[in-house]
Coordinates of C-alpha atoms in Angstrom, one line a residue:
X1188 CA -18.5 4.0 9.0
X1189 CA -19.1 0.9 7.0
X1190 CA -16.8 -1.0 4.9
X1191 CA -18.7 -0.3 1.5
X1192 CA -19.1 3.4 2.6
X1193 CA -15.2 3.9 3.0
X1194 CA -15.3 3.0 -0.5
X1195 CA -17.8 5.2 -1.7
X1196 CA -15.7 8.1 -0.1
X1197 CA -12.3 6.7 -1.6
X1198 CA -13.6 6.7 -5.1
X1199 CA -15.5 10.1 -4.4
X1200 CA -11.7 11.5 -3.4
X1201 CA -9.7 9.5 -6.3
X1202 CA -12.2 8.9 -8.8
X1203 CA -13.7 5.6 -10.3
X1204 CA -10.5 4.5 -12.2
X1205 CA -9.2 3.6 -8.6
X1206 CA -11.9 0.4 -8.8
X1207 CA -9.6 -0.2 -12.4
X1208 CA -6.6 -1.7 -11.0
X1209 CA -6.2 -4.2 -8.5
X1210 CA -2.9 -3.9 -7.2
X1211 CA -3.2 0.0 -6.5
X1212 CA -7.0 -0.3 -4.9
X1213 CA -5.7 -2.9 -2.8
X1214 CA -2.6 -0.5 -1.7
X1215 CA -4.6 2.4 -1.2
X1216 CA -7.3 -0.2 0.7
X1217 CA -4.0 -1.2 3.0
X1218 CA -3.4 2.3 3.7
X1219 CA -6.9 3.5 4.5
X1220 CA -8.0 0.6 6.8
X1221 CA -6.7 -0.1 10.8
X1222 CA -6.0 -3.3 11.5
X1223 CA -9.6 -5.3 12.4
X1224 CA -11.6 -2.7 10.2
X1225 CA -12.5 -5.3 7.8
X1226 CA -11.7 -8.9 7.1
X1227 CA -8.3 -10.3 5.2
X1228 CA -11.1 -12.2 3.5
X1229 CA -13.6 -9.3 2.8
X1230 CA -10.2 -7.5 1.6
X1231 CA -9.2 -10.4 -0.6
X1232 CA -12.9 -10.5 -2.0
X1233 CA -13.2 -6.4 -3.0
X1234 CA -9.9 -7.1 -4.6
X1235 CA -10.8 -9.7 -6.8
X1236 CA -14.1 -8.0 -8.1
X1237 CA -11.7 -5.6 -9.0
X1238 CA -9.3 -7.8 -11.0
X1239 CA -11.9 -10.0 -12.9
X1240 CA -13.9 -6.5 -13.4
X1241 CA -16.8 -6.7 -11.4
X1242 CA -18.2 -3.8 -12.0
X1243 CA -18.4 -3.5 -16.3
X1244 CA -21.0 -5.9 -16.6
X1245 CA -22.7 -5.2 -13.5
X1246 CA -23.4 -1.8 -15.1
X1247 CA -23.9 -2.8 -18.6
X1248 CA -26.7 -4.8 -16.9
X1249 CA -28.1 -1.9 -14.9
X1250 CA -27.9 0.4 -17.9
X1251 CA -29.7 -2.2 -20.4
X1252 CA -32.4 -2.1 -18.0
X1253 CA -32.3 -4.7 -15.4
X1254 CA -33.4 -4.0 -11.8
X1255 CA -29.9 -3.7 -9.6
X1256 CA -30.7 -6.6 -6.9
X1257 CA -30.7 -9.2 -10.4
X1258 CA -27.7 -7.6 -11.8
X1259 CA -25.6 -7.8 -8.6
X1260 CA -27.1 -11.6 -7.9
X1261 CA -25.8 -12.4 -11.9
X1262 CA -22.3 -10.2 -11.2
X1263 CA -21.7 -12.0 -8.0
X1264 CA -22.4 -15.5 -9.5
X1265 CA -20.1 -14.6 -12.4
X1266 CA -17.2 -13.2 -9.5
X1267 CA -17.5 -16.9 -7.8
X1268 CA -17.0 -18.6 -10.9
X1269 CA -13.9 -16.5 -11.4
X1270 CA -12.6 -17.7 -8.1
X1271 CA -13.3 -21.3 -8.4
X1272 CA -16.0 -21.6 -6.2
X1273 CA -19.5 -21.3 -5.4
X1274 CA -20.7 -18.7 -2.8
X1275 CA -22.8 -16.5 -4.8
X1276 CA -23.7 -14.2 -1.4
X1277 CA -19.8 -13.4 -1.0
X1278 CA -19.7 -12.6 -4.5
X1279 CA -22.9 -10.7 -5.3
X1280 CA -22.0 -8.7 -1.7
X1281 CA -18.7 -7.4 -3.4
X1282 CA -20.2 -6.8 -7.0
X1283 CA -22.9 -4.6 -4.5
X1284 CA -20.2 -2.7 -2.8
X1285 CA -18.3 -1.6 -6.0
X1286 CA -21.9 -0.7 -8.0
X1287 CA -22.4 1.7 -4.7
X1288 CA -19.3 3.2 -4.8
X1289 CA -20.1 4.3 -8.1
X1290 CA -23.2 5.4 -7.6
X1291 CA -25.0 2.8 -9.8
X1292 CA -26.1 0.3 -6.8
X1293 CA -28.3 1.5 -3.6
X1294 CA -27.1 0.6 -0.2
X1295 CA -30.6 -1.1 1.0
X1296 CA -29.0 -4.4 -1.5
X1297 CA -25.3 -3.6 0.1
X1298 CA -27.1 -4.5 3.6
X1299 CA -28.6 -7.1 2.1
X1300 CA -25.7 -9.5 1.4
X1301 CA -23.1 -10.0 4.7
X1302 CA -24.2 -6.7 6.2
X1303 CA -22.3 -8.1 9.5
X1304 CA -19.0 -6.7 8.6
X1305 CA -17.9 -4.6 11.4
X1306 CA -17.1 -0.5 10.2
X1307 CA -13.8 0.8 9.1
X1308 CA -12.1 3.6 11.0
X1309 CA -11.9 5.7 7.9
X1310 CA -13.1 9.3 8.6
X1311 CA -14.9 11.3 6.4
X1312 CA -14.5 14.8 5.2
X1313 CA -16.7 17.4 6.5
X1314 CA -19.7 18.3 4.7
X1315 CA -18.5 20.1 1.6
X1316 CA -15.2 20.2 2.4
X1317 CA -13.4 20.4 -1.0
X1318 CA -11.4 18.6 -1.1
X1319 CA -11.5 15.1 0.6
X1320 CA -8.7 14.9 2.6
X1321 CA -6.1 12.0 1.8
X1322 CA -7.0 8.7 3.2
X1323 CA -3.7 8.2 4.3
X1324 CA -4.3 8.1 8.2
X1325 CA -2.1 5.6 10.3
X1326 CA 1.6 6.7 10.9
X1327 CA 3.9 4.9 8.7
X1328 CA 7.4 4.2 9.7
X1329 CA 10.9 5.4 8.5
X1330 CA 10.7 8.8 6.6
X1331 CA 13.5 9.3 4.2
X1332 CA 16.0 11.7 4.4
X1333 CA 15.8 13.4 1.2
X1334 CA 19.3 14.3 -0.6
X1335 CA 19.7 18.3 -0.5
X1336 CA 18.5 20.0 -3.3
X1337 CA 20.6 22.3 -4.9
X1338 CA 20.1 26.5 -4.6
X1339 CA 17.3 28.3 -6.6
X1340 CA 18.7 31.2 -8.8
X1341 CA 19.0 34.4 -7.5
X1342 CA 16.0 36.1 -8.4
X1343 CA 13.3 33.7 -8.6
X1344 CA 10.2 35.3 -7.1
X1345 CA 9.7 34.1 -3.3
X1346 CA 11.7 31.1 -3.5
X1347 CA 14.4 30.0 -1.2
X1348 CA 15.9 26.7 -0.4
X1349 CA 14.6 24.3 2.2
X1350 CA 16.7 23.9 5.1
X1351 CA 18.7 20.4 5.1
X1352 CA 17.0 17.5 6.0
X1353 CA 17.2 16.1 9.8
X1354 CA 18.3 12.0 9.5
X1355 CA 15.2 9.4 9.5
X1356 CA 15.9 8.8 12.5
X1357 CA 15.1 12.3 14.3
X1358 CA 11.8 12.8 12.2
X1359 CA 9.3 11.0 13.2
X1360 CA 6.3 12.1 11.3
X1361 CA 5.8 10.2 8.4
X1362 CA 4.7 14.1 6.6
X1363 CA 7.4 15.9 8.4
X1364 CA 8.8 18.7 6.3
X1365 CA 11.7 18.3 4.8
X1366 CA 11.3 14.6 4.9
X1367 CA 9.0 13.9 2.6
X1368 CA 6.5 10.8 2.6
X1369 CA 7.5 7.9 4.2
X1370 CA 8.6 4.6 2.7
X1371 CA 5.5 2.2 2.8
X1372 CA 5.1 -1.5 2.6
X1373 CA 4.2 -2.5 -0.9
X1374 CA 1.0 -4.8 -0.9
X1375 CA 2.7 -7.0 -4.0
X1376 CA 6.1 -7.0 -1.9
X1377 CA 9.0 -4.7 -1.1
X1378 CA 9.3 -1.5 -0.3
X1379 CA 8.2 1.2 -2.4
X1380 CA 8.7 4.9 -2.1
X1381 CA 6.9 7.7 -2.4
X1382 CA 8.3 10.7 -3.7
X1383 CA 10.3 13.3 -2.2
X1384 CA 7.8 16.6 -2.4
X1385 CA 9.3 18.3 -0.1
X1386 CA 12.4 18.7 -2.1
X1387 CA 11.0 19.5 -5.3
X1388 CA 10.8 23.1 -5.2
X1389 CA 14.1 24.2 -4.8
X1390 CA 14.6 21.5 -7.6
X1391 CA 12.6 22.0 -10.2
X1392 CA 13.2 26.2 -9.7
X1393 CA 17.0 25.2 -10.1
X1394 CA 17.4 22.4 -12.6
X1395 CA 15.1 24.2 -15.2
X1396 CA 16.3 27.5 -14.6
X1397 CA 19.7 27.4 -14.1
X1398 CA 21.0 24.0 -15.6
X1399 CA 18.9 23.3 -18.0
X1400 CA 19.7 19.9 -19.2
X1401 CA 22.6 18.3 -18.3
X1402 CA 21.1 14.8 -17.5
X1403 CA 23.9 12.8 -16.2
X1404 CA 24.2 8.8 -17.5
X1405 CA 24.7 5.5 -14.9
X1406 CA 24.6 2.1 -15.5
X1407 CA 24.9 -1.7 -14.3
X1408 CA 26.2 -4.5 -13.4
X1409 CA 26.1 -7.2 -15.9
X1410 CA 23.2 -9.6 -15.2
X1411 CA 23.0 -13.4 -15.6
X1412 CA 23.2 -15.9 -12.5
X1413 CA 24.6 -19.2 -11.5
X1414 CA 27.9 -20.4 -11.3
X1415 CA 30.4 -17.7 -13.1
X1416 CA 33.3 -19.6 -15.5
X1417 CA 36.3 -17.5 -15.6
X1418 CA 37.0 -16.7 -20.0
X1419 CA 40.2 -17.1 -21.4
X1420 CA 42.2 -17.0 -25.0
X1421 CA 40.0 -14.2 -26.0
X1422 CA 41.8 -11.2 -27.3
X1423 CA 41.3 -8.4 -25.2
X1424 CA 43.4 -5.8 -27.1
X1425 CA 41.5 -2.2 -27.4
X1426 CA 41.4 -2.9 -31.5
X1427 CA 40.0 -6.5 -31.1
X1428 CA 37.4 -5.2 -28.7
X1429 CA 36.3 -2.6 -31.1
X1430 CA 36.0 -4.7 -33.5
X1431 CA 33.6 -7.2 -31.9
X1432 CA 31.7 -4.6 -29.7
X1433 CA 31.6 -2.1 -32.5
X1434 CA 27.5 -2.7 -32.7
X1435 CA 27.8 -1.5 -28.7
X1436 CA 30.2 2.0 -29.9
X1437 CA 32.4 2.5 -32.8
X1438 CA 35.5 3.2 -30.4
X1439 CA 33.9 1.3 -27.2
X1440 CA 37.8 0.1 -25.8
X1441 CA 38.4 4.0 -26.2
X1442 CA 40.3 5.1 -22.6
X1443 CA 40.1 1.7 -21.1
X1444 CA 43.5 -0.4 -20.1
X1445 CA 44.6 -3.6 -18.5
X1446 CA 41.3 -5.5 -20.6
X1447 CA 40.9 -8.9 -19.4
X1448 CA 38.8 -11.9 -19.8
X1449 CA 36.1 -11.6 -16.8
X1450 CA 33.9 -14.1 -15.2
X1451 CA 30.9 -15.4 -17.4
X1452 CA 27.9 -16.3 -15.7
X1453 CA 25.4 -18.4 -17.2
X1454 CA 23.5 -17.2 -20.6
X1455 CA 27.1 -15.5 -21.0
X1456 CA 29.6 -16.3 -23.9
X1457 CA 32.2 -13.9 -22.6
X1458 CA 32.8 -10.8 -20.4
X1459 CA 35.4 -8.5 -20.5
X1460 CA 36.4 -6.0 -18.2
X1461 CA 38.8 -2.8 -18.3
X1462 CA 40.1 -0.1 -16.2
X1463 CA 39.0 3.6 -17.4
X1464 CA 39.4 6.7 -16.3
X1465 CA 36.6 7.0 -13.9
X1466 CA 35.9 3.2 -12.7
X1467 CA 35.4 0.2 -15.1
X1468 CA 34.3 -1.2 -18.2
X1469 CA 32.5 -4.7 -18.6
X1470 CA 31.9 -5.9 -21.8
X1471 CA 29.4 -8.6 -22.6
X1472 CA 28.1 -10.8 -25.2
X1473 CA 25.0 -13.9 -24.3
X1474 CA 24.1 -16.9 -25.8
X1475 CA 20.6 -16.0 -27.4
X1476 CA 18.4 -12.9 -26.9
X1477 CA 16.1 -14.2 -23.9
X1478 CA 20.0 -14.2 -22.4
X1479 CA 20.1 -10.5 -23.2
X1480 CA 16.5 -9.6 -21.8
X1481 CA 16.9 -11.4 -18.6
X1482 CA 20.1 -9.3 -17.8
X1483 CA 18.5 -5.9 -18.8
X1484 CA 15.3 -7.0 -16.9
X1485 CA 17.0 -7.2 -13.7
X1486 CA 19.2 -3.9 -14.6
X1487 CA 16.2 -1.2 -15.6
X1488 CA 15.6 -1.2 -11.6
X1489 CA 13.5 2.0 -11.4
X1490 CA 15.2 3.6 -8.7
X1491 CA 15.8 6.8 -7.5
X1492 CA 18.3 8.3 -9.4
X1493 CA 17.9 6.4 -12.6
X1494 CA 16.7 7.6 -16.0
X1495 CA 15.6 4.7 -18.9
X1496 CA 15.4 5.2 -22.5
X1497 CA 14.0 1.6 -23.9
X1498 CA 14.5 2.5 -27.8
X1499 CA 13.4 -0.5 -30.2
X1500 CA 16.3 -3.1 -29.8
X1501 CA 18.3 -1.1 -27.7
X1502 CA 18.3 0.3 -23.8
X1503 CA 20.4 2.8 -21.9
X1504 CA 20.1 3.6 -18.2
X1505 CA 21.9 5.5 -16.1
X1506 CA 21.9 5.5 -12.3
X1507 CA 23.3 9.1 -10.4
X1508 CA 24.1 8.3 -6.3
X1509 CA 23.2 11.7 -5.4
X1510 CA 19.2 11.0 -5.4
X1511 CA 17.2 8.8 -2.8
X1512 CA 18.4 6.3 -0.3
X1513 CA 20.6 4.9 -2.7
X1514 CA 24.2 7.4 -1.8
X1515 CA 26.5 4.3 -1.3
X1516 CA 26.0 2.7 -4.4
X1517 CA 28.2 3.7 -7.4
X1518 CA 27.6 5.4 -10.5
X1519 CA 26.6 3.6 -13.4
X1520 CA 25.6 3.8 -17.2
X1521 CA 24.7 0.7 -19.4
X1522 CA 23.4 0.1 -23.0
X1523 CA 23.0 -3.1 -24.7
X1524 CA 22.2 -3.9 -28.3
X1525 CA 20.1 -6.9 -29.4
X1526 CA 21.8 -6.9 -32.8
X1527 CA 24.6 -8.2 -31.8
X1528 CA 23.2 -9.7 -28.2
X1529 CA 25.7 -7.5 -26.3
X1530 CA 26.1 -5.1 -23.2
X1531 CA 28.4 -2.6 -22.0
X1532 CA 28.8 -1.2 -18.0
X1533 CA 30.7 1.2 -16.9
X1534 CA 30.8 1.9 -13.2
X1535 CA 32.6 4.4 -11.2
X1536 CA 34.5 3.9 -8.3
X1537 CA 33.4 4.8 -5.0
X1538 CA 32.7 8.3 -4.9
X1539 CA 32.8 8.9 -8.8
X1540 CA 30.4 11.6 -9.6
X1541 CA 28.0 10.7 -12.7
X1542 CA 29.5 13.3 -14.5
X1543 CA 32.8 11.3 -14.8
X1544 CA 31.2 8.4 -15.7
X1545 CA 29.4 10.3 -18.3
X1546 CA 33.0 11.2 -19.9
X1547 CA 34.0 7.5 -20.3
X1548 CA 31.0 6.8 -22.1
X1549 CA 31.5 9.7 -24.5
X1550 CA 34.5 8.1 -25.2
X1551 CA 33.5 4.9 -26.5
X1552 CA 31.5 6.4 -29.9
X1553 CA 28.1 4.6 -28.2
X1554 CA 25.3 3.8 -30.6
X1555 CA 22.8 4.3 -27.2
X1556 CA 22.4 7.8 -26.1
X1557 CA 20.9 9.3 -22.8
X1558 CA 17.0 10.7 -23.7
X1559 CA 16.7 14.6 -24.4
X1560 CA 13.0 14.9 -24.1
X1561 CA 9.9 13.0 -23.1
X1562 CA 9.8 9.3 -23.6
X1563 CA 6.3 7.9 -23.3
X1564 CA 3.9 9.3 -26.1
X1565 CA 1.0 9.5 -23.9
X1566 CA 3.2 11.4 -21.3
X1567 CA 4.8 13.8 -24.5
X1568 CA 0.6 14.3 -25.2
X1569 CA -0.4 15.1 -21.6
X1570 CA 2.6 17.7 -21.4
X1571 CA 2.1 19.5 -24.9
X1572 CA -1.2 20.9 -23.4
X1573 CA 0.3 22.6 -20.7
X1574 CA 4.1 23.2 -21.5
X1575 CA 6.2 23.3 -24.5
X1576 CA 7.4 19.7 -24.7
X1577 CA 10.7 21.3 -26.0
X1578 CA 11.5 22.9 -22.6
X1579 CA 11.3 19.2 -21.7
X1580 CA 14.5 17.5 -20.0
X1581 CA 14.5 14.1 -18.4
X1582 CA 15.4 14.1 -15.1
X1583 CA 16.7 11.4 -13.3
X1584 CA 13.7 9.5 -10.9
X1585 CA 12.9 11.3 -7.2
X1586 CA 10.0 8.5 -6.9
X1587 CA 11.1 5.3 -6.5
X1588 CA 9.5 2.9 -9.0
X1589 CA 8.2 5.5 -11.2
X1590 CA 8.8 5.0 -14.9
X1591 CA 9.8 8.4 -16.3
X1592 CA 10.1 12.0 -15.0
X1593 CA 11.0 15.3 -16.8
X1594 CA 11.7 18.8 -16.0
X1595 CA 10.4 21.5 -18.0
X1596 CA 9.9 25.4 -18.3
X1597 CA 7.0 27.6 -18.7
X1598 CA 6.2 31.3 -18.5
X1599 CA 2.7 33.2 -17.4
X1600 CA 1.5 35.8 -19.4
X1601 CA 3.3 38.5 -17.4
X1602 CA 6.5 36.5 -18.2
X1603 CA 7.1 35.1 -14.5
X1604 CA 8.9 31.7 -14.8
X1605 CA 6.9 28.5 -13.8
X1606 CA 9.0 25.7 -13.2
X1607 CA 7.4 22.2 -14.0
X1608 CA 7.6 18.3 -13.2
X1609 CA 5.5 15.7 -15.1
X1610 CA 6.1 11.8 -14.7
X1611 CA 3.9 8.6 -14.9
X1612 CA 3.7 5.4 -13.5
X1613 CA 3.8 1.8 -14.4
X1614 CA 0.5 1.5 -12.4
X1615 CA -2.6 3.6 -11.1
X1616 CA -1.0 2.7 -7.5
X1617 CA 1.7 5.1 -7.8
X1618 CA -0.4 8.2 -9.2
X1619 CA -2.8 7.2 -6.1
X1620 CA -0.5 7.3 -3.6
X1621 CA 1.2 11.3 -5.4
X1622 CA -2.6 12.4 -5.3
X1623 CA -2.7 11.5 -1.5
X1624 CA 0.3 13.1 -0.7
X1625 CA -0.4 16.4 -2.2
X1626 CA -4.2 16.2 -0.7
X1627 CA -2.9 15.9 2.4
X1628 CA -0.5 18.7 1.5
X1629 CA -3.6 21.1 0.4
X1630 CA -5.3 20.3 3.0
X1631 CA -2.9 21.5 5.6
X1632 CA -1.7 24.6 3.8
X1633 CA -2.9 27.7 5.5
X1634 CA -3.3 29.2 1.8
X1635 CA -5.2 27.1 -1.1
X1636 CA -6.9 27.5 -4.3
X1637 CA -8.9 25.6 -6.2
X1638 CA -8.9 21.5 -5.5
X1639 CA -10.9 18.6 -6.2
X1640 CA -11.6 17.1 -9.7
X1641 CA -10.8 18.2 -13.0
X1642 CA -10.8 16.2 -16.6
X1643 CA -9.5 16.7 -20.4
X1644 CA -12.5 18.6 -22.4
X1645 CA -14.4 15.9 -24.3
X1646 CA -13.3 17.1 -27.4
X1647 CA -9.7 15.6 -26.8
X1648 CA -11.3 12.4 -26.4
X1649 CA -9.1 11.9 -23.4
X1650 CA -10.8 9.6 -20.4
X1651 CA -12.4 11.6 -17.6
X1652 CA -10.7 11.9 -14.3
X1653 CA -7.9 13.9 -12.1
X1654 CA -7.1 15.9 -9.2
X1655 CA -6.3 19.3 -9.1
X1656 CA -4.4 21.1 -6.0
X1657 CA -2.9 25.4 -5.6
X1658 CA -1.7 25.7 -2.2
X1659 CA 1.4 28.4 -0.9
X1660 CA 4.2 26.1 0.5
X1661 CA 7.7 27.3 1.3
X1662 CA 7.5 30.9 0.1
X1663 CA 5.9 29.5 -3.1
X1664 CA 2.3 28.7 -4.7
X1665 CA 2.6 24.9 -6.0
X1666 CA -0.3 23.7 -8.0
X1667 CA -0.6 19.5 -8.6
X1668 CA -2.8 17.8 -11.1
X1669 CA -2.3 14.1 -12.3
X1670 CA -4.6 12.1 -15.0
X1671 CA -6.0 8.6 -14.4
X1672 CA -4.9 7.0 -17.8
X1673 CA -4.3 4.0 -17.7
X1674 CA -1.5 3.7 -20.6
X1675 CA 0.2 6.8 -18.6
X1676 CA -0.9 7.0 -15.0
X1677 CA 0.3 10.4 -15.1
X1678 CA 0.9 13.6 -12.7
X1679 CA 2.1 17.0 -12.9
X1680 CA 3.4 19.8 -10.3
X1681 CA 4.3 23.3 -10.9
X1682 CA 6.3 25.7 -8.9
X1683 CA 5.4 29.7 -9.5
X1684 CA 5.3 32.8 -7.4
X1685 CA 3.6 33.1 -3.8
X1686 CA 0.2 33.4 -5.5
X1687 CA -2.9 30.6 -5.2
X1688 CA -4.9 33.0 -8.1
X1689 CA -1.9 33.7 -10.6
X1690 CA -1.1 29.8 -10.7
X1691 CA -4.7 28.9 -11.1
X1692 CA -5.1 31.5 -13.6
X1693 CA -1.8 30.4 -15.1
X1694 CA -2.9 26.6 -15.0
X1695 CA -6.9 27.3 -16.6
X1696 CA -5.1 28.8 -19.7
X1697 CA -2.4 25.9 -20.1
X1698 CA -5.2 23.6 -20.0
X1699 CA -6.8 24.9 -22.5
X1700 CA -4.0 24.5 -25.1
X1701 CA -4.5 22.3 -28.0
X1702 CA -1.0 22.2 -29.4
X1703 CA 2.4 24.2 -30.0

């Protein structure tokens, strides 16, 4: 198959808003393509047509009339430009591929530009196959061993736990159940990774159900870098510290002992750092806000097991061990206020559960609080027409570098419990690589519903595009569906009872909810 036909079939499978963002189209292009398939070069051309927008004017020309072969020529001159240089052929040959993608460019101009390119290895779904299958197709290395999710209720139609997770090592299949997706290399650098489906059931069924809420709080080490002065003079009694870190808690030295002048790195005017109960406290104030920013920048990490709440001039993370590949590190909660260009940590000892952590920072009267319900507004408008946002809790991240994820509760007509995940992403690459995952995951089952494309009603004046997967897993019907927004980048999944119709039925009638 040839390299502009690949396309074609990757935006037939993900929709056009994959050609919107650069960083995600070049992932998903990495993740499609075997090695010699098609040109670094070639690559590094597609992805730039993407990132200077190729493909707006090039059909703003075609729809105001112009023939195609002119408007690619003009879009490919304008794509050289962009790049500094001069070779029109390279340009207008990507601006082609992108307008036949979408439909808007015919292939006899593709072949006319460059039509040398040797074809991809990408396979195509069978004729009417619904629907595409993932274009995830090389093995990737190192699966993660999910954490072990806790026990569903008694009762819950169908459901029963998954059985523990072998070590990485022992599973080699990148979609190995219980493993989960594997950890993939990140086109912009790092590791990213994706998220741990295979867990989720026995999670959500559980943590809505039976908990509730009960969203633990973690937190950081102080930032700042460079050489660290160690502070001294400062008064480090518990009614001197309340009084200068009362815009951090009104009774922040609350539990803490043995305070003492800590090691300041730069940015840093002081640092204080007490024993409590379940680890210890460090107190800091910087030397102007940018100071302040820098530190919480390289704190609000995104990891698994991390839940941020960025409210106006304040923050508070929090950072529970018990999630991801992160089990070593320690507990941790941390607020900050810009008011008074200030920070607090505390961080449990090795071993200290969240919940203890959580108890020290009770104590301290904070002015930051852990989120109760959804965060994002375009995430809390995306839920409310499927769930009651007020069955919402925040839960803490599964996917690595994800920005937000909730847990929430719903119930069919018949009153069967439907237990619920929505999240979002900073970018559309995340939300491509869920909808890839639970393709694949479709595709496999040996019972599925309804799949392929779906999209908000006009009416809601919400942009077009999304995927929409039932399929029996585990003892349970599971039924995914994301939205390719780019302010939210965000996806759903639902657990319910060993039925494809019931949850499609269940799903057709929460989509069609206006508001609560």
């Amino acid at each position: 198959m040839e390299l502009h036909q690949t396309i074609r079939d990757l935006v037939s499978a993900h929709g056009p808003g994959i050609l919107g963002d650069a960083t995600g189209f070049r992932g998903v292009l990495d993740d499609v393509l075997d090695e010699g398939a098609a040109s670094t070069g070639d690559i590094n051309l597609l992805v730039d047509a993407v990132r200077f927008d190729v493909l707006t004017p090039l059909t703003q020309m075609i729809d105001g009339g112009a023939d195609p072969g002119r408007a690619v020529e003009e879009a490919g001159a304008r794509l050289a430009r962009e790049r500094g240089g001069d070779d029109h052929t390279s340009g207008a040959w990507a601006a082609a591929v992108l307008g036949y993608a979408v439909g808007r460019v015919p292939e006899a101009i593709v072949a006319r530009y460059r039509s040398h390119r040797p074809p991809s290895s990408f396979a195509p779904p069978a004729a009417g196959q619904q629907p595409l299958q993932s274009p995830v197709q090389r093995p990737l290395q190192s699966p993660i061993a999910p954490p072990v999710p806790p026990a569903p209720p008694a009762g819950w139609p169908g459901m029963a736990p998954p059985p523990p997770p072998a070590p990485a090592s022992s599973n080699p299949s990148p979609y190995a159940a219980p493993a989960g997706p594997p950890a993939y290399a990140s086109p912009t650098g790092g590791t990213r990774r994706r998220s741990h489906k295979g867990i989720w059931i026995g999670a959500a069924v559980a943590l809505v159900l039976v908990v509730g809420g009960g969203i633990g709080a973690a937190v950081a080490l102080s930032g700042g870098s460079g050489p660290r002065h160690k502070d001294s003079g400062s008064d480090t009694s518990a009614s001197a510290l309340d009084s200068r870190y009362s815009g951090l808690g009104s009774s922040i030295a609350a539990g803490t002992s043995d305070c003492a002048s800590g090691h300041r790195a730069s940015g840093e005017s002081e640092q204080v750092v007490c024993k409590v109960a379940g680890g210890r406290l460090t107190l800091t104030t910087y030397d102007s806000l940018s100071a302040l920013k820098s530190a919480r920048q390289a704190r609000l990490d995104r990891r698994a097991g991390s839940i941020t709440d960025n409210a106006g001039d304040s923050v508070y993370y929090s950072f529970d061990p018990h999630y991801g590949q992160h089990k070593s590190d320690p507990a941790l909660i941390y607020w900050d206020a810009e008011s008074g260009l200030q920070s607090a940590t505390l961080q449990g000892a090795q071993g200290t559960p969240l919940t203890t952590v959580s108890s020290d920072f009770d104590k301290t009267g904070s002015t930051s609080s852990a989120p109760t319900g959804p965060m994002n507004a375009t995430l809390q408008k995306f839920i409310g027409h499927f769930v009651n946002p007020s069955t919402c809790k925040p839960h803490a991240l599964y996917d690595e570098g994800a920005s937000e994820e909730v847990i929430c509760s719903a119930k069919m007509a018949d009153g069967t419990k439907v237990g619920v995940f929505f999240g979002r992403y900073p970018h559309h690459s995340g939300m491509f690589q869920q909808r890839a995952y639970y393709s694949k995951q479709y595709a496999a089952a040996s019972k599925t519903g309804k799949g392929g494309h779906w999209k908000f009603g006009h009416q809601l004046d919400f942009y077009p595009g999304g995927a929409y997967y039932t399929y029996v897993s585990g003892g349970a019907a599971i039924t995914y569906w994301d939205w390719n927004e780019s302010s939210c980048n965000c996806w759903a999944f639902a657990v319910g009872p060993n039925s494809t119709s019931k949850m499609d039925a269940w799903w057709a009638k929460a989509s069609k909810r206006q508001s609560y």
